[in-house]
Amino acid sequence: MQQEQLPVVLIPGFMLDETLWDEFISVYPDSRRFIRASLSQGQTIAEMAGHIAGGLPERFVLAGFSLGGYVARAVAEAFPQRTAGMILIATSLREDSPEQRARLEAASRVALSGDFKGISPGAVKRSLHPSRHGDAALIQKVREMGKRLGAEVFRTQSGLERNGITLRPVSIPVMVVAAGQDQLRSDEEAAELADRFGCKVQVIDESGHLIPLEKPRELARSVYTWLQTSGL
């Protein structure tokens, strides 16, 4: 008798909403159930994790992109008996650098002072592979996600402390995915994650940081294969 597939909880990244996963879901190889989470509720990573977990079934697999990877780890830590596996995409164990934090704080002040129009085009381009810098539709899609979330969510997410997640051991399967040309997260950060969770890094080539938008088909194929191999 075939084991019933567990749902996969898709957690987006900084100033990205549930539509981040549209194409990933549309090209996914089978009829897996996906649950799209939001990072619009909560003032801390722990609060976001609790809010998400409150609406989930008893058992699930977590998939966190970028900031969503921190939240996924917090969910797994708070609800270890409910978490069957974890997929960490273009994320890190590290805090933001002082330079990153200063840039976010400055942008947050600007956002709250007037009409918030989403992430700036320049910031979006830094998240993309150079070949996509001229993709106006993709850049606008990312900016629209941020605009829908709004200035208050931008302020909250910009100020999140990422050092409150402990590193207690986990006994679940973990997948670490990195982009081949990520300008926001380094190869070293991906290697640290993989070493921490005892797995290998799976690299999506020809992609910048925004893997779910830039390479949804390749990501879907990798996730599908890993879930099948892991018996999830």
Coordinates of N, CA and C in Angstrom, one line a residue, residues 60-229:
F60 N 3.7 17.6 8.2 CA 4.0 18.3 7.0 C 5.5 18.3 6.7
V61 N 5.8 18.7 5.5 CA 7.2 19.0 5.1 C 7.3 20.5 4.9
L62 N 8.3 21.1 5.4 CA 8.5 22.6 5.2 C 9.5 22.9 4.1
A63 N 9.1 23.9 3.3 CA 10.0 24.4 2.3 C 10.1 25.9 2.4
G64 N 11.3 26.4 2.9 CA 11.5 27.8 3.1 C 12.5 28.5 2.2
F65 N 12.1 29.6 1.6 CA 13.0 30.3 0.7 C 13.5 31.5 1.4
S66 N 14.9 31.7 1.4 CA 15.5 32.9 1.9 C 15.1 33.1 3.4
L67 N 14.4 34.3 3.6 CA 13.9 34.5 5.0 C 13.0 33.4 5.4
G68 N 12.3 32.8 4.5 CA 11.4 31.7 4.8 C 12.1 30.5 5.3
G69 N 13.4 30.4 5.0 CA 14.2 29.3 5.5 C 14.5 29.5 7.0
Y70 N 14.6 30.7 7.5 CA 14.8 30.9 8.9 C 13.5 30.6 9.6
V71 N 12.4 31.0 9.0 CA 11.1 30.7 9.6 C 10.8 29.2 9.6
A72 N 11.2 28.5 8.5 CA 11.0 27.0 8.5 C 11.8 26.4 9.6
R73 N 13.0 26.8 9.9 CA 13.8 26.2 10.9 C 13.1 26.5 12.3
A74 N 12.5 27.7 12.4 CA 11.8 28.0 13.7 C 10.6 27.1 13.9
V75 N 9.9 26.8 12.8 CA 8.7 25.9 12.9 C 9.2 24.5 13.3
A76 N 10.3 24.0 12.6 CA 10.8 22.7 12.9 C 11.3 22.6 14.4
E77 N 11.8 23.7 14.9 CA 12.3 23.7 16.3 C 11.1 23.6 17.2
A78 N 10.1 24.4 17.0 CA 9.0 24.5 17.9 C 8.0 23.3 17.8
F79 N 8.0 22.7 16.6 CA 7.1 21.6 16.4 C 7.8 20.4 15.8
P80 N 8.8 19.8 16.5 CA 9.6 18.7 15.9 C 8.8 17.5 15.6
Q81 N 7.8 17.2 16.4 CA 7.0 16.0 16.1 C 6.1 16.1 14.9
R82 N 5.8 17.3 14.5 CA 4.9 17.5 13.3 C 5.7 17.7 12.0
T83 N 7.0 18.0 12.1 CA 7.8 18.3 11.0 C 8.5 17.0 10.5
A84 N 8.1 16.6 9.2 CA 8.6 15.4 8.7 C 9.9 15.6 7.9
G85 N 10.1 16.7 7.4 CA 11.2 17.0 6.5 C 11.3 18.5 6.3
M86 N 12.5 19.0 5.7 CA 12.7 20.4 5.6 C 13.5 20.7 4.3
I87 N 13.1 21.6 3.5 CA 13.8 22.0 2.3 C 14.2 23.5 2.5
L88 N 15.4 23.8 2.4 CA 16.0 25.1 2.7 C 16.5 25.7 1.4
I89 N 15.9 26.7 0.8 CA 16.3 27.2 -0.5 C 16.9 28.6 -0.4
A90 N 18.1 28.8 -0.9 CA 18.8 30.1 -0.9 C 18.7 30.8 0.4
T91 N 19.1 30.1 1.5 CA 19.0 30.7 2.8 C 20.3 30.5 3.6
S92 N 20.3 30.7 4.9 CA 21.5 30.8 5.6 C 21.3 30.6 7.1
L93 N 22.4 30.3 7.8 CA 22.4 30.2 9.2 C 22.8 31.6 9.8
R94 N 23.3 32.5 9.0 CA 23.9 33.7 9.5 C 22.8 34.8 9.7
E95 N 23.2 35.8 10.6 CA 22.5 37.1 10.7 C 22.8 37.9 9.4
D96 N 22.0 38.9 9.2 CA 22.4 39.9 8.2 C 23.7 40.6 8.6
S97 N 24.5 41.0 7.7 CA 25.7 41.7 8.0 C 25.3 43.1 8.4
P98 N 26.2 43.9 9.1 CA 26.0 45.3 9.5 C 25.6 46.1 8.3
E99 N 26.3 45.9 7.2 CA 26.0 46.6 6.0 C 24.6 46.4 5.5
Q100 N 24.2 45.1 5.4 CA 22.8 44.7 5.0 C 21.8 45.3 6.0
R101 N 22.0 45.3 7.3 CA 21.1 45.8 8.2 C 21.0 47.3 8.1
A102 N 22.1 48.0 7.9 CA 22.0 49.5 7.7 C 21.2 49.8 6.5
R103 N 21.4 49.1 5.4 CA 20.7 49.4 4.2 C 19.2 49.1 4.3
L104 N 18.8 48.1 5.0 CA 17.4 47.8 5.3 C 16.8 48.8 6.2
E105 N 17.5 49.3 7.2 CA 17.0 50.3 8.1 C 16.7 51.6 7.4
A106 N 17.6 52.0 6.5 CA 17.5 53.2 5.8 C 16.3 53.1 4.8
A107 N 16.2 52.0 4.1 CA 15.0 51.8 3.2 C 13.7 51.7 4.0
S108 N 13.7 51.2 5.2 CA 12.5 51.1 6.0 C 12.0 52.5 6.4
R109 N 13.0 53.4 6.7 CA 12.6 54.8 7.1 C 12.0 55.5 5.9
V110 N 12.5 55.3 4.7 CA 12.0 55.9 3.5 C 10.6 55.3 3.2
A111 N 10.5 54.0 3.3 CA 9.2 53.4 3.0 C 8.0 53.9 3.9
L112 N 8.3 54.1 5.2 CA 7.3 54.6 6.1 C 7.0 56.1 6.0
S113 N 7.8 56.8 5.2 CA 7.7 58.2 5.1 C 6.8 58.7 4.0
G114 N 6.4 57.7 3.1 CA 5.6 58.1 2.0 C 4.9 56.9 1.3
D115 N 4.6 57.0 0.0 CA 3.9 56.0 -0.7 C 4.9 54.9 -1.0
F116 N 4.6 53.7 -0.4 CA 5.5 52.5 -0.6 C 5.2 51.9 -1.9
K117 N 6.2 51.7 -2.8 CA 5.9 51.1 -4.1 C 6.6 49.8 -4.3
G118 N 7.0 49.1 -3.2 CA 7.6 47.9 -3.3 C 9.1 48.0 -3.3
I119 N 9.8 46.9 -3.5 CA 11.3 46.9 -3.5 C 11.7 47.6 -4.7
S120 N 12.8 48.4 -4.6 CA 13.3 49.2 -5.7 C 13.8 48.3 -6.9
P121 N 13.8 48.7 -8.1 CA 14.2 47.9 -9.2 C 15.7 47.5 -9.1
G122 N 16.5 48.4 -8.5 CA 17.9 48.0 -8.3 C 18.1 46.9 -7.4
A123 N 17.3 46.9 -6.3 CA 17.4 45.8 -5.3 C 16.9 44.5 -5.9
V124 N 15.9 44.6 -6.7 CA 15.4 43.3 -7.3 C 16.4 42.8 -8.3
K125 N 17.1 43.6 -9.0 CA 18.1 43.2 -10.0 C 19.3 42.5 -9.2
R126 N 19.6 42.9 -8.1 CA 20.7 42.3 -7.3 C 20.3 40.9 -6.9
S127 N 19.0 40.6 -6.9 CA 18.5 39.2 -6.6 C 18.4 38.3 -7.8
L128 N 18.7 38.8 -8.9 CA 18.5 38.1 -10.2 C 19.8 37.7 -10.8
H129 N 19.8 36.7 -11.6 CA 20.9 36.4 -12.5 C 21.1 37.5 -13.5
P130 N 22.3 37.9 -13.9 CA 22.5 39.0 -14.8 C 21.7 38.9 -16.1
S131 N 21.4 37.7 -16.6 CA 20.7 37.5 -17.8 C 19.2 37.9 -17.7
R132 N 18.7 38.1 -16.4 CA 17.4 38.5 -16.2 C 17.2 40.0 -15.8
H133 N 18.3 40.7 -15.8 CA 18.3 42.1 -15.4 C 17.4 43.0 -16.4
G134 N 17.2 42.5 -17.6 CA 16.3 43.2 -18.5 C 14.9 42.7 -18.6
D135 N 14.6 41.8 -17.7 CA 13.3 41.2 -17.7 C 12.3 42.0 -16.9
A136 N 11.7 43.0 -17.6 CA 10.9 44.0 -16.9 C 9.7 43.4 -16.2
A137 N 9.1 42.3 -16.9 CA 7.9 41.7 -16.3 C 8.3 41.0 -15.0
L138 N 9.4 40.3 -14.9 CA 9.8 39.6 -13.7 C 10.1 40.6 -12.6
I139 N 10.8 41.7 -12.9 CA 11.1 42.7 -11.9 C 9.8 43.3 -11.4
Q140 N 8.9 43.6 -12.3 CA 7.6 44.2 -11.8 C 6.8 43.2 -11.0
K141 N 6.9 41.9 -11.3 CA 6.2 40.9 -10.5 C 6.7 40.9 -9.0
V142 N 8.0 41.0 -8.9 CA 8.6 41.0 -7.5 C 8.2 42.3 -6.8
R143 N 8.2 43.4 -7.5 CA 7.9 44.7 -6.9 C 6.4 44.7 -6.5
E144 N 5.5 44.1 -7.3 CA 4.1 44.1 -7.0 C 3.9 43.2 -5.7
M145 N 4.6 42.2 -5.5 CA 4.5 41.4 -4.3 C 4.8 42.3 -3.1
G146 N 5.9 43.0 -3.1 CA 6.2 43.9 -2.0 C 5.2 45.0 -1.8
K147 N 4.7 45.5 -2.9 CA 3.6 46.6 -2.8 C 2.4 46.0 -2.1
R148 N 2.0 44.8 -2.4 CA 0.8 44.2 -1.8 C 1.0 44.0 -0.3
L149 N 2.2 43.7 0.1 CA 2.5 43.5 1.5 C 2.5 44.8 2.3
G150 N 3.1 45.8 1.7 CA 3.0 47.1 2.3 C 4.1 47.5 3.1
A151 N 4.1 48.8 3.5 CA 5.2 49.4 4.2 C 5.4 48.9 5.6
E152 N 4.3 48.6 6.3 CA 4.4 48.1 7.7 C 5.1 46.7 7.7
V153 N 4.7 45.8 6.8 CA 5.4 44.5 6.7 C 6.8 44.7 6.3
F154 N 7.1 45.6 5.5 CA 8.5 45.9 5.1 C 9.3 46.3 6.4
R155 N 8.7 47.2 7.2 CA 9.4 47.6 8.4 C 9.7 46.4 9.3
T156 N 8.6 45.6 9.5 CA 8.8 44.4 10.4 C 9.8 43.5 9.9
Q157 N 9.8 43.1 8.6 CA 10.7 42.1 8.1 C 12.1 42.7 8.0
S158 N 12.3 44.0 7.8 CA 13.6 44.6 7.8 C 14.3 44.6 9.1
G159 N 13.5 44.6 10.2 CA 14.0 44.6 11.6 C 14.1 43.3 12.3
L160 N 13.8 42.2 11.6 CA 13.8 40.9 12.2 C 15.2 40.5 12.7
E161 N 15.2 40.0 13.9 CA 16.4 39.4 14.5 C 16.4 37.9 14.1
R162 N 17.5 37.5 13.5 CA 17.6 36.1 13.0 C 18.5 35.2 13.8
N163 N 18.8 35.7 15.0 CA 19.7 34.8 15.9 C 19.0 34.1 17.0
G164 N 17.6 34.1 16.9 CA 16.9 33.5 18.0 C 16.6 32.0 17.8
I165 N 17.0 31.5 16.7 CA 16.8 30.1 16.4 C 17.9 29.2 16.9
T166 N 17.7 28.3 17.8 CA 18.8 27.5 18.3 C 19.2 26.5 17.3
L167 N 20.3 25.8 17.5 CA 20.8 24.9 16.5 C 20.8 23.5 17.1
R168 N 19.7 23.2 17.8 CA 19.5 21.8 18.4 C 19.4 20.8 17.2
P169 N 19.9 19.6 17.4 CA 19.9 18.6 16.3 C 18.5 18.3 15.8
V170 N 18.4 17.9 14.6 CA 17.2 17.4 14.0 C 17.4 16.0 13.5
S171 N 16.3 15.3 13.5 CA 16.4 13.9 13.0 C 15.6 13.6 11.8
I172 N 15.3 14.7 11.1 CA 14.5 14.6 9.9 C 15.3 14.8 8.6
P173 N 14.9 14.3 7.5 CA 15.6 14.6 6.2 C 15.6 16.1 5.9
V174 N 16.7 16.6 5.5 CA 16.9 18.1 5.1 C 17.5 18.2 3.7
M175 N 16.9 19.1 2.9 CA 17.5 19.4 1.6 C 17.9 20.8 1.6
V176 N 19.1 21.1 1.1 CA 19.7 22.4 1.0 C 19.8 22.7 -0.5
V177 N 19.2 23.8 -1.0 CA 19.3 24.2 -2.4 C 19.9 25.6 -2.5
A178 N 20.9 25.7 -3.4 CA 21.5 27.0 -3.6 C 21.5 27.4 -5.1
A179 N 21.6 28.7 -5.3 CA 21.7 29.2 -6.7 C 23.1 29.3 -7.1
G180 N 23.3 29.0 -8.4 CA 24.7 29.0 -8.9 C 25.3 30.4 -9.0
Q181 N 24.5 31.4 -9.1 CA 25.0 32.8 -9.2 C 24.2 33.7 -8.3
D182 N 24.2 33.3 -7.0 CA 23.5 34.1 -6.0 C 24.4 35.2 -5.5
Q183 N 23.9 36.5 -5.7 CA 24.7 37.6 -5.2 C 24.3 38.0 -3.8
L184 N 23.3 37.4 -3.2 CA 22.9 37.7 -1.8 C 23.3 36.7 -0.8
R185 N 23.5 35.4 -1.2 CA 23.9 34.4 -0.3 C 25.0 33.6 -0.9
S186 N 26.1 33.4 -0.1 CA 27.3 32.9 -0.7 C 27.3 31.3 -0.7
D187 N 28.3 30.8 -1.4 CA 28.5 29.3 -1.4 C 28.8 28.8 0.0
E188 N 29.6 29.7 0.7 CA 30.0 29.3 2.1 C 28.8 29.1 3.0
E189 N 27.8 30.0 2.8 CA 26.6 29.9 3.6 C 25.8 28.6 3.3
A190 N 25.7 28.3 2.1 CA 25.0 27.0 1.7 C 25.8 25.8 2.3
A191 N 27.1 25.9 2.2 CA 27.9 24.8 2.7 C 27.7 24.7 4.2
E192 N 27.6 25.8 4.9 CA 27.4 25.8 6.4 C 26.1 25.1 6.7
L193 N 25.0 25.4 6.0 CA 23.7 24.8 6.2 C 23.8 23.3 6.0
A194 N 24.4 22.9 4.8 CA 24.5 21.5 4.5 C 25.3 20.7 5.6
D195 N 26.4 21.3 6.0 CA 27.2 20.7 7.1 C 26.4 20.6 8.4
R196 N 25.6 21.6 8.7 CA 24.8 21.6 9.9 C 23.8 20.5 9.9
F197 N 23.2 20.3 8.8 CA 22.1 19.3 8.7 C 22.5 17.9 8.1
G198 N 23.8 17.8 7.8 CA 24.3 16.5 7.3 C 23.8 16.1 6.0
C199 N 23.8 17.1 5.0 CA 23.3 16.8 3.7 C 24.2 17.5 2.7
K200 N 24.0 17.3 1.4 CA 24.8 17.9 0.3 C 24.0 19.1 -0.2
V201 N 24.7 20.1 -0.8 CA 24.1 21.2 -1.4 C 23.7 20.8 -2.8
Q202 N 22.4 21.1 -3.2 CA 22.0 20.9 -4.6 C 22.0 22.3 -5.2
V203 N 22.7 22.5 -6.3 CA 22.9 23.8 -6.9 C 22.0 23.9 -8.2
I204 N 21.3 25.0 -8.2 CA 20.5 25.3 -9.4 C 21.3 26.3 -10.3
D205 N 21.9 25.8 -11.4 CA 22.7 26.7 -12.2 C 22.0 27.7 -13.0
E206 N 22.7 28.7 -13.4 CA 22.2 29.8 -14.2 C 21.0 30.5 -13.5
S207 N 21.1 30.6 -12.2 CA 20.0 31.3 -11.4 C 20.7 32.3 -10.4
G208 N 20.0 33.4 -10.2 CA 20.3 34.3 -9.1 C 19.6 33.8 -7.9
H209 N 19.5 34.7 -6.9 CA 18.9 34.4 -5.6 C 17.4 33.9 -5.7
L210 N 16.7 34.4 -6.6 CA 15.2 34.2 -6.7 C 14.9 32.9 -7.5
I211 N 15.4 31.8 -7.0 CA 15.3 30.5 -7.6 C 13.8 30.2 -8.0
P212 N 12.8 30.3 -7.1 CA 11.5 29.9 -7.5 C 10.9 30.7 -8.6
L213 N 11.4 31.9 -8.9 CA 10.9 32.7 -10.0 C 11.8 32.5 -11.3
E214 N 13.1 32.3 -11.1 CA 14.0 32.2 -12.2 C 14.1 30.8 -12.8
K215 N 14.0 29.8 -11.9 CA 14.2 28.4 -12.4 C 13.2 27.5 -11.7
P216 N 11.9 27.8 -11.8 CA 10.9 27.0 -11.2 C 10.8 25.6 -11.6
R217 N 11.1 25.3 -12.9 CA 11.0 23.9 -13.4 C 12.1 23.1 -12.8
E218 N 13.3 23.7 -12.8 CA 14.5 22.9 -12.2 C 14.3 22.7 -10.7
L219 N 13.8 23.7 -10.0 CA 13.6 23.6 -8.6 C 12.5 22.5 -8.3
A220 N 11.4 22.5 -9.1 CA 10.4 21.6 -8.9 C 10.9 20.1 -9.1
R221 N 11.7 20.0 -10.1 CA 12.3 18.6 -10.4 C 13.2 18.2 -9.3
S222 N 14.0 19.1 -8.8 CA 14.9 18.7 -7.7 C 14.1 18.4 -6.4
V223 N 13.1 19.2 -6.1 CA 12.3 18.9 -4.9 C 11.5 17.6 -5.0
Y224 N 11.0 17.4 -6.2 CA 10.2 16.1 -6.4 C 11.1 14.9 -6.2
T225 N 12.3 14.9 -6.8 CA 13.2 13.8 -6.7 C 13.6 13.6 -5.3
W226 N 13.9 14.7 -4.5 CA 14.3 14.5 -3.1 C 13.2 14.0 -2.3
L227 N 12.0 14.5 -2.5 CA 10.9 14.0 -1.7 C 10.6 12.5 -1.9
Q228 N 10.7 12.1 -3.2 CA 10.6 10.7 -3.5 C 11.7 9.8 -2.9
T229 N 12.9 10.3 -3.0 CA 14.0 9.5 -2.5 C 13.9 9.4 -0.9

